[in-house]
Short mmCIF file of C-alpha atoms and ligand atoms in Angstrom, two decimals:
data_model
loop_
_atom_site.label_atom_id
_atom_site.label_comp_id
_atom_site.label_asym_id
_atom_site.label_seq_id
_atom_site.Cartn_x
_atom_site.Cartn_y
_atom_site.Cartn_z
CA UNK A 1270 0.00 0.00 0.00
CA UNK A 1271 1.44 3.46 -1.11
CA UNK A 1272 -0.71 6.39 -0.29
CA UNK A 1273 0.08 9.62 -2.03
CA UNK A 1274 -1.57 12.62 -1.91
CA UNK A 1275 -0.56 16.88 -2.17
CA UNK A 1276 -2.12 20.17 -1.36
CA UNK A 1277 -1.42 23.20 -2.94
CA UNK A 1278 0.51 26.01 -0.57
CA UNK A 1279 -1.70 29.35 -1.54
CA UNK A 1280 -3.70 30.44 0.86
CA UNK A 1281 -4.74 28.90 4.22
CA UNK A 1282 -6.17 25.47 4.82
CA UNK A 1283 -9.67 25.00 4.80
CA UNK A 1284 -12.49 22.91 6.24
CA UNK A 1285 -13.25 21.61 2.50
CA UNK A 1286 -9.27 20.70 2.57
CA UNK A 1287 -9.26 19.16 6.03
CA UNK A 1288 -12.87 17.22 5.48
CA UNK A 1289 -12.14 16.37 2.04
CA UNK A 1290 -8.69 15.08 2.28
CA UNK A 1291 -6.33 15.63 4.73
CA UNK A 1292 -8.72 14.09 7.61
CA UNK A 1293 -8.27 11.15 5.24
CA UNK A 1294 -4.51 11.29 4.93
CA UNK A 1295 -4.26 11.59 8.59
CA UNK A 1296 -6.55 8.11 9.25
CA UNK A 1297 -4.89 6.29 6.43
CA UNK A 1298 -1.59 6.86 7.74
CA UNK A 1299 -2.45 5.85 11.48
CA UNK A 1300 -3.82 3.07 9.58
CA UNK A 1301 -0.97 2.01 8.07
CA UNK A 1302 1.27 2.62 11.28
CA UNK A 1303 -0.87 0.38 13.18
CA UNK A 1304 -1.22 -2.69 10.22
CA UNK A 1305 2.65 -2.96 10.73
CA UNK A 1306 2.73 -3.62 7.18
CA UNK A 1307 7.05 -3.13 6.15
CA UNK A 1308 6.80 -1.23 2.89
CA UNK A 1309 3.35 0.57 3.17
CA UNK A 1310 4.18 4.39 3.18
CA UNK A 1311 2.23 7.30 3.30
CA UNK A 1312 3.85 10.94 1.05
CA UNK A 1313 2.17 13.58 1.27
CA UNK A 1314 3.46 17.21 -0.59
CA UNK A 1315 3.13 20.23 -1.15
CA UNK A 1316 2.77 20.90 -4.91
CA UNK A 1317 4.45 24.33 -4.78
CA UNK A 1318 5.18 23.55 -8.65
CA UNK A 1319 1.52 23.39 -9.20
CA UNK A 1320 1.00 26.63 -7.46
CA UNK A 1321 3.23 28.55 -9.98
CA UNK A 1322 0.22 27.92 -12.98
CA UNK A 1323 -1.63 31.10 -11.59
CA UNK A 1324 -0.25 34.05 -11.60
CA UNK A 1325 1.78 34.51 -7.79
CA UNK A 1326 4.11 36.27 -5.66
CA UNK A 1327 7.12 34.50 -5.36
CA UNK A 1328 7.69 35.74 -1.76
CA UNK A 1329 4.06 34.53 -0.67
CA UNK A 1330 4.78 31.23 -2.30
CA UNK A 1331 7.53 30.65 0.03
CA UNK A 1332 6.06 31.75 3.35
CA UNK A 1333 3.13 29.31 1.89
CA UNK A 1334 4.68 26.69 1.62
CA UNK A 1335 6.24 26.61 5.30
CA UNK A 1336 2.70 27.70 6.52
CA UNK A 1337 0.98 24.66 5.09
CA UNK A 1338 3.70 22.36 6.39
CA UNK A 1339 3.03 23.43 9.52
CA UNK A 1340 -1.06 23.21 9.19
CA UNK A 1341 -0.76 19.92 8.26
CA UNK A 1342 1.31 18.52 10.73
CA UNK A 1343 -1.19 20.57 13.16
CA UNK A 1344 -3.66 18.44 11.78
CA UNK A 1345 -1.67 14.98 12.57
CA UNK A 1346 0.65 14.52 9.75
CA UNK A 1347 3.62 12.93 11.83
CA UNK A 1348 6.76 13.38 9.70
CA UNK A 1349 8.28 10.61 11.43
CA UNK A 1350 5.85 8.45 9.78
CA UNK A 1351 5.30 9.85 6.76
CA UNK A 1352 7.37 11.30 4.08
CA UNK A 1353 6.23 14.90 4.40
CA UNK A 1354 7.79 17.34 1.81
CA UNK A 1355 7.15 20.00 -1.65
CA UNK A 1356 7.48 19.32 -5.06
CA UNK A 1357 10.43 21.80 -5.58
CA UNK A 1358 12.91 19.58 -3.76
CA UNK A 1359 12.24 16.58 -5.76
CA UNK A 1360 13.07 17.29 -9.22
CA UNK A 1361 12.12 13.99 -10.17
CA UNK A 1362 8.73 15.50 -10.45
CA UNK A 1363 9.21 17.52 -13.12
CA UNK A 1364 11.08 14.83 -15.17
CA UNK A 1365 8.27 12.80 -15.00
CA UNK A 1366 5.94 15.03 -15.75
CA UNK A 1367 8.09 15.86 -19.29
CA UNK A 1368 8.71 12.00 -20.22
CA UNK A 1369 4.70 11.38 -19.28
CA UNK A 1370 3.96 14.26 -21.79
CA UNK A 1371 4.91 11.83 -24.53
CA UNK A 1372 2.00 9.73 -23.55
CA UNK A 1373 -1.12 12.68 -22.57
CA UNK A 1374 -2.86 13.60 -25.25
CA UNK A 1375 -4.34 16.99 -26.18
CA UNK A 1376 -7.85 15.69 -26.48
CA UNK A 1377 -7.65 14.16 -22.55
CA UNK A 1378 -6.26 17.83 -21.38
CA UNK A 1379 -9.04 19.31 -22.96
CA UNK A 1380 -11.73 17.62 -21.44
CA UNK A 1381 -10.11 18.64 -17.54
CA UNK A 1382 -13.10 20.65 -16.08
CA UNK A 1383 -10.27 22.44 -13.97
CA UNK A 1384 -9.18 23.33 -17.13
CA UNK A 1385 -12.33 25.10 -18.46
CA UNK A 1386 -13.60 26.37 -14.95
CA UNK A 1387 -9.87 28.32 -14.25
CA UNK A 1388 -9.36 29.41 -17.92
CA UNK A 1389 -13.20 29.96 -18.60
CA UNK A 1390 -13.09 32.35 -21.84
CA UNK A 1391 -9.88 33.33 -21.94
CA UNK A 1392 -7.98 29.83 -22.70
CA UNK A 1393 -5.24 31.88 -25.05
CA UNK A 1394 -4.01 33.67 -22.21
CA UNK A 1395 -3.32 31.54 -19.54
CA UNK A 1396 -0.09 29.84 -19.06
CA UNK A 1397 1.09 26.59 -20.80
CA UNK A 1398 1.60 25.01 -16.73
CA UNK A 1399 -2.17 25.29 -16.40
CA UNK A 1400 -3.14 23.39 -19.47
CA UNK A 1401 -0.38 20.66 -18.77
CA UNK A 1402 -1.26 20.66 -14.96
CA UNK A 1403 -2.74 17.33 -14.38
CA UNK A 1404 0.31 15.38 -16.34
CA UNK A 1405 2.57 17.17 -13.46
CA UNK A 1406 -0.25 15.88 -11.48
CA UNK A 1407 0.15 12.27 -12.62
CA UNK A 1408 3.70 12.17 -12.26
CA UNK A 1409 3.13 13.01 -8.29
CA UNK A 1410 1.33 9.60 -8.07
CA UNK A 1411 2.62 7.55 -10.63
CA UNK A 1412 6.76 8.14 -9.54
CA UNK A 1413 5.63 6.37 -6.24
CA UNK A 1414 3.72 3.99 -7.17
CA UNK A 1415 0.81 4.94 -5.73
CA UNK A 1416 -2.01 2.75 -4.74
CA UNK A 1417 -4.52 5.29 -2.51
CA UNK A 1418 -4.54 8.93 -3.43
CA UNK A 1419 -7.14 10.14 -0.63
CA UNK A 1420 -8.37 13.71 -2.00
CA UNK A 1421 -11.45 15.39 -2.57
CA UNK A 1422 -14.19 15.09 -5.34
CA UNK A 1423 -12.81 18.06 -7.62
CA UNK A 1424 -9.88 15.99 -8.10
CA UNK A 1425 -11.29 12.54 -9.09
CA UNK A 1426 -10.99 13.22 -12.73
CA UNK A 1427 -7.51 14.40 -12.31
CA UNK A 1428 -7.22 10.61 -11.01
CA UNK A 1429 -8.93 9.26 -13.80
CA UNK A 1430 -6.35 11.01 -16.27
CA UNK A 1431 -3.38 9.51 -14.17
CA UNK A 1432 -4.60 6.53 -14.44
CA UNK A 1433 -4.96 6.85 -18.49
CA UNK A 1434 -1.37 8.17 -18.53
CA UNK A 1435 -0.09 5.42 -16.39
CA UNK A 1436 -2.01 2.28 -18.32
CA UNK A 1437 -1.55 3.47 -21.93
CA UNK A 1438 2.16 4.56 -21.13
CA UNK A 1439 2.58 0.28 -19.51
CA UNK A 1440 0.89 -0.82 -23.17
CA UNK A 1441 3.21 0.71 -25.17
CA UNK A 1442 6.33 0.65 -23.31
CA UNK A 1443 6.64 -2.04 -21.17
CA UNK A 1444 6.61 -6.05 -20.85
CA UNK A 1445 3.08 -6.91 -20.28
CA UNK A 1446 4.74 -8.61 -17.03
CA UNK A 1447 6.83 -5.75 -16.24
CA UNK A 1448 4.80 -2.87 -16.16
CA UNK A 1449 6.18 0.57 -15.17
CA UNK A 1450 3.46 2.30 -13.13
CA UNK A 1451 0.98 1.37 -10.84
CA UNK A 1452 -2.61 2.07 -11.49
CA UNK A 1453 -3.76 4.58 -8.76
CA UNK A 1454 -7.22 4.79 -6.88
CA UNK A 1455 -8.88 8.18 -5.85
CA UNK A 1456 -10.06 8.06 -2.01
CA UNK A 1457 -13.12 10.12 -1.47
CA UNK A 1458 -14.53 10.70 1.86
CA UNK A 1459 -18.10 9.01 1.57
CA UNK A 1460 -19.73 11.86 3.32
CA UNK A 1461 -17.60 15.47 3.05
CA UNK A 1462 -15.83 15.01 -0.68
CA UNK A 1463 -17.34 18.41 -1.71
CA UNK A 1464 -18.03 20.63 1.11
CA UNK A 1465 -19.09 23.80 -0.54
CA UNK A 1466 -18.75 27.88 0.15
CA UNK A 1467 -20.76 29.04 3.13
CA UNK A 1468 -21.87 31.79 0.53
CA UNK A 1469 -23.40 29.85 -2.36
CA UNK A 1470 -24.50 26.33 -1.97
CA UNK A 1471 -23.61 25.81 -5.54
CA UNK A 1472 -19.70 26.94 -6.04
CA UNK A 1473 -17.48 24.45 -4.09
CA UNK A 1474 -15.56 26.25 -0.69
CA UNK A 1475 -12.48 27.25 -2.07
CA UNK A 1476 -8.74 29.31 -1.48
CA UNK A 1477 -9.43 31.62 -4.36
CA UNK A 1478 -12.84 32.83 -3.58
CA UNK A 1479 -12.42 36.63 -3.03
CA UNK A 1480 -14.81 36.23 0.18
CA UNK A 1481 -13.74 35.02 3.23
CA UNK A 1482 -16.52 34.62 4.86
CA UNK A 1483 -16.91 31.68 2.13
CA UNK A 1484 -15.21 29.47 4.33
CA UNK A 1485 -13.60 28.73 7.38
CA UNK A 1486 -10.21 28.69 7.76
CA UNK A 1487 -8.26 26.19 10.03
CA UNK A 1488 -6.33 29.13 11.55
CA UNK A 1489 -10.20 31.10 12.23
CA UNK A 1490 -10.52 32.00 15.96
CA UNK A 1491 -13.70 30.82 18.19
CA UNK A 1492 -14.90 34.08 17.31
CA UNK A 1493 -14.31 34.12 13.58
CA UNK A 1494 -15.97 30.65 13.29
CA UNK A 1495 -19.24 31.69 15.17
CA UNK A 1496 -19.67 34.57 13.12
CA UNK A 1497 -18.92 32.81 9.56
CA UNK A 1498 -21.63 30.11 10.21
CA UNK A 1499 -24.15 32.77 11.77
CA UNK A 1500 -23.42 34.93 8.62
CA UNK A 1501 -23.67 31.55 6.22
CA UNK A 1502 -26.69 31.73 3.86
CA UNK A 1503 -30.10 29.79 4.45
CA UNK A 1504 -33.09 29.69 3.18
CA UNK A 1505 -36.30 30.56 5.15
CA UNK A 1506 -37.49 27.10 5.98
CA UNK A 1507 -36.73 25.11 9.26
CA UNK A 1508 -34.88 21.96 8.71
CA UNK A 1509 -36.28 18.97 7.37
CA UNK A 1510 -36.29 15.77 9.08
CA UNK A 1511 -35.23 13.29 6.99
CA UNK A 1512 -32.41 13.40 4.11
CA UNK A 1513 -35.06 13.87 1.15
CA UNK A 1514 -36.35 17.12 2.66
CA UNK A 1515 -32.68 19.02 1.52
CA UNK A 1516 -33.37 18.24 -2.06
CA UNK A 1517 -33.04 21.71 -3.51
CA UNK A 1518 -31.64 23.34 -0.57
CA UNK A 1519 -27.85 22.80 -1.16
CA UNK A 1520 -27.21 25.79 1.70
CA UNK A 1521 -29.47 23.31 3.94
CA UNK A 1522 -27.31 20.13 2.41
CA UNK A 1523 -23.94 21.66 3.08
CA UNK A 1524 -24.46 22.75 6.57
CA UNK A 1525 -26.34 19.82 7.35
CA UNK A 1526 -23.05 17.95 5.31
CA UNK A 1527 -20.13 19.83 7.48
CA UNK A 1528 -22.38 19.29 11.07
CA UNK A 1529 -22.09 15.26 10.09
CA UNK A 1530 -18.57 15.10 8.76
CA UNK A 1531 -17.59 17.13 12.39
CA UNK A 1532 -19.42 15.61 14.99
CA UNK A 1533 -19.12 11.73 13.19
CA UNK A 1534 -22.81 11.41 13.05
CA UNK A 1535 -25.03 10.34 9.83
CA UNK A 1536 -27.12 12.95 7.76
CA UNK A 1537 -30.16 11.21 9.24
CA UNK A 1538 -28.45 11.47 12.54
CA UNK A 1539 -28.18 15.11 12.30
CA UNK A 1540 -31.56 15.79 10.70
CA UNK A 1541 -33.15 13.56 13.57
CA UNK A 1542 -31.92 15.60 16.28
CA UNK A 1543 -32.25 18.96 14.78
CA UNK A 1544 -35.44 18.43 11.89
CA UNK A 1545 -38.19 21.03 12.63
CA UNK A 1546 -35.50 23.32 14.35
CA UNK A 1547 -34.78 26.71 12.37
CA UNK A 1548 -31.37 27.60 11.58
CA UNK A 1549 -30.24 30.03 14.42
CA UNK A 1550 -30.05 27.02 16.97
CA UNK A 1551 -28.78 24.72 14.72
CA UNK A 1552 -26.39 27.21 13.43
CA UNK A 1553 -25.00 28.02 17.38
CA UNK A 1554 -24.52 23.98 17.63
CA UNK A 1555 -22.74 23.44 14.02
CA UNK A 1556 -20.52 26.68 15.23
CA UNK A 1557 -19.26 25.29 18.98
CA UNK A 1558 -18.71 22.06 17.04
CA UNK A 1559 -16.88 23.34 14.49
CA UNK A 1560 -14.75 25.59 17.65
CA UNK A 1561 -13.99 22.45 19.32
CA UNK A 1562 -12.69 20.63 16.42
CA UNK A 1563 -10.32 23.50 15.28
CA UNK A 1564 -9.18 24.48 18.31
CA UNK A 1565 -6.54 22.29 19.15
CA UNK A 1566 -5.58 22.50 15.79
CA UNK A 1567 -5.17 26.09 15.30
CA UNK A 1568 -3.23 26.01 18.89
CA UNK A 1569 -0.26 23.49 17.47
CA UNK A 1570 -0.37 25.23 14.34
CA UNK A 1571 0.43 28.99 16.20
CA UNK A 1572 3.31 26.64 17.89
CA UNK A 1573 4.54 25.01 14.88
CA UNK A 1574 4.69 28.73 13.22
CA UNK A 1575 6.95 30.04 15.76
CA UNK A 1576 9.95 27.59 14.79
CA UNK A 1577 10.21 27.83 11.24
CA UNK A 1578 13.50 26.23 10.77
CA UNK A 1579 12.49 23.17 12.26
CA UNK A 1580 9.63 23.13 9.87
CA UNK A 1581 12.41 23.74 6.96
CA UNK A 1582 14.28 20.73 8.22
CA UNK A 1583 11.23 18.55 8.31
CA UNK A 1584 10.93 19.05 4.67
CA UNK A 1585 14.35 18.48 3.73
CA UNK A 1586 14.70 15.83 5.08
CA UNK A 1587 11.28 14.51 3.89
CA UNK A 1588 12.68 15.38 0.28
CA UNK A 1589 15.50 13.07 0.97
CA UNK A 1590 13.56 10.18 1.67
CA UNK A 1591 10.86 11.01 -1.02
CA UNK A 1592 13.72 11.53 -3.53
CA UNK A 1593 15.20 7.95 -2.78
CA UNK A 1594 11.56 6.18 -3.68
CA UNK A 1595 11.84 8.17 -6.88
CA UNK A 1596 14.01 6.96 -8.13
CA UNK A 1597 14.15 3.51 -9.18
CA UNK A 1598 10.56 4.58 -11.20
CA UNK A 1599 12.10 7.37 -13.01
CA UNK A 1600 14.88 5.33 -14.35
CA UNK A 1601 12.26 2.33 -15.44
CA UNK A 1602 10.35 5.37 -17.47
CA UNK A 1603 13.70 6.71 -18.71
CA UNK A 1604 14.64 3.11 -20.14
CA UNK A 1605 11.39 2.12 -21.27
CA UNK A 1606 11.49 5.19 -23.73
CA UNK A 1607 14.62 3.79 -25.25
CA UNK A 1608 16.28 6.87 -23.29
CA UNK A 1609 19.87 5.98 -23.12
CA UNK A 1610 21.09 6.59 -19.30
CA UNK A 1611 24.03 5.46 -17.86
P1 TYM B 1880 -6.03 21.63 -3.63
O1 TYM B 1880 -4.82 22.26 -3.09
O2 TYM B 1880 -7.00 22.49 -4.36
O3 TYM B 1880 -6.83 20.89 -2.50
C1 TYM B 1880 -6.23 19.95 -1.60
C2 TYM B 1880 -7.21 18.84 -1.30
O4 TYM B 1880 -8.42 19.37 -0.73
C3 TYM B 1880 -9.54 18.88 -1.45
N1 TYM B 1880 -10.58 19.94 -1.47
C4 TYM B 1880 -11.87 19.75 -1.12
N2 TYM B 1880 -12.54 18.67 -0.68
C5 TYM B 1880 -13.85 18.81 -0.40
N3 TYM B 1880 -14.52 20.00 -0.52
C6 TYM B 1880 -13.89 21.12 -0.95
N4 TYM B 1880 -14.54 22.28 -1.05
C7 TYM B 1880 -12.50 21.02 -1.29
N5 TYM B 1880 -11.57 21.92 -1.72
C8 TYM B 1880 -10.41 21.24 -1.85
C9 TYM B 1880 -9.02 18.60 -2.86
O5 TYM B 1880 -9.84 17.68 -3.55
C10 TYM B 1880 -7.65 18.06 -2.56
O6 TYM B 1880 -7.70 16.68 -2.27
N6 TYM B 1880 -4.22 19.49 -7.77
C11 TYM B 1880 -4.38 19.32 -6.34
C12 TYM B 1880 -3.07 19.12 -5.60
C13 TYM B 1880 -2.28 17.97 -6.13
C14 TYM B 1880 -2.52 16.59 -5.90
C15 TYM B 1880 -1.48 15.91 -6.60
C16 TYM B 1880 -3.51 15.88 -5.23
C17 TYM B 1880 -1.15 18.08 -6.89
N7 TYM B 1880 -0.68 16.84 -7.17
C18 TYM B 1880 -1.42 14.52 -6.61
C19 TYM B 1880 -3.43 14.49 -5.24
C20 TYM B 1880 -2.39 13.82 -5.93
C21 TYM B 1880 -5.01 20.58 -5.78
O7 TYM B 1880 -4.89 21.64 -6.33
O8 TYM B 1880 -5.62 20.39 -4.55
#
């Protein structure tokens, strides 16, 4: 078992990033610590490379990338168990990524609904990295091995693409015996893979939304939270009591969605303790929920900021270790293009 998965460093971490995925990475690395199993191994990265598809600031990029080392070991990524580190310091990335563009075709780019939604109209000027994103992408997954990539539903075709890469690359390369990548297998959460802005029930929550009180951020104080999920937007009716009474009320759904994924309870859980109540009392108990939850967090993340050169070393030396599993893969692909190497 080889469990991959990476974040993005712009911006802050966010409940749709901690419900959707790394809640997951967490469990599925204390899962693999406590199955004893030798060579099961969790990475997990930042993909600072992605990050430079949008226009950025170099300097913000940088402080990023620190900052969401150290939310994500706030939120129980143990470096000592797994390989914790960003893209940058791994060039084998980036090779990959260029002998895998051999294999992608235009046609499967095309088709990336990331692809249409970030460029929308104007697809001439944005910037060749954003088009060829999800072959970088693949080559994340596919240099490990990967077997589970835990990450949220926006990036399940992304998955899907790797997985084209990685099986029509094995037919016309390798030894039907002897192939060179893995197939990999997107992990959604069953209940929170698309927790969506507090806003607008219909746009997903997301880092570049230009409101904040969109979402909540792991780093929000007590105070912050309350007043995001008072302000969130409703609709008039009380809640329903059973699942089929959200249909059309995706403001209703996604609360309703984010009090279950917190508190560990069902939808019908929820709905049968709170059904019939309106939202102000259901919104104080989602709030002091959501409080609880984040406020250890945010605590060890304030303490993990204040020593940022231990967070530096962590991903150093994470890049070592990532950078040794590289590279056996990377030479296969090399080779199996008829690439002479020594
Ligand atoms: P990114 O940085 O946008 O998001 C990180 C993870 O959070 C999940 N996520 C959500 N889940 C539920 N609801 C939401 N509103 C929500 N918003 C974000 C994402 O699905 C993701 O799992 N391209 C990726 C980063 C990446 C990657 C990879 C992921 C690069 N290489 C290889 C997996 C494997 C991205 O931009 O995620």
């Amino acid at each position: 078992m080889r469990v991959v998965s990476g974040i993005q460093p712009t911006g802050n971490l966010h409940l749709g990033n901690y419900l959707g995925a790394i809640r997951n990475w967490v469990r599925m690395q204390d899962e693999i610590a406590a199955g004893g199993e030798d060579d099961a191994q969790c990475l997990f990265f930042l993909a600072d490379l992605h990050a430079i598809s949008m226009p950025h600031v170099p300097a913000q990029l940088r402080a990023g990338t620190l900052e969401m080392a150290a939310a994500l070991v706030a939120c129980g990524i143990d470096p000592a168990r797994s390989i914790l580190f960003n893209q940058a310091q791994v060039p084998q990335h980036a090779e990959l990524q260029w002998l895998l563009s051999g294999t992608a075709r235009m046609g499967w780019l095309n088709r990336m609904t990331q692809w249409k939604d970030k460029a929308g109209k104007n697809r001439e000027g944005q910037s060749v990295a954003l088009f060829t994103y999800p072959v970088l992408q693949a080559a994340d997954v596919l240099l490990y091995q990967a077997t589970h990539v835990p990450v949220g539903e926006d990036q399940t075709q992304h998955l899907e693409f790797a997985r084209d890469i990685a099986q029509k690359f094995n037919n016309d390369f390798a030894a039907e015996d002897a192939p060179v990548f893995t197939l990999p297998e997107a992990i959604t959460p069953p209940a929170a893979a698309r927790i969506m802005s507090l806003r607008d029930g219909s746009a997903k929550m997301s880092k570049s939304d230009s409101s904040d009180m969109s979402r909540i951020e792991l780093a929000d104080d007590a105070e912050t939270v309350m007043k995001k999920i008072r302000k969130a937007k409703t609709d008039p009716d009380p809640l329903p009591s059973e699942p089929a009474g959200l249909d059309g009320r995706p403001e209703a759904l996604n609360l309703v969605t984010i009090h279950a994924a917190i508190t560990g309870a069902s939808v019908e859980q929820v709905l049968i303790d709170h059904g019939g109540q309106g939202f102000g009392p259901f919104k104080t108990a989602l709030g002091e929920a959501l409080v609880e939850t984040l406020r250890p967090i945010s605590a060890e993340l304030q303490r993990l900021l204040d020593d940022r050169a231990a967070l530096g070393t962590i991903l150093a030396s994470g890049a070592d270790r990532a950078r040794e599993l590289a590279v056996p893969t990377l030479e296969n692909a090399y080779r199996a293009l008829g690439l002479v190497r020594r």
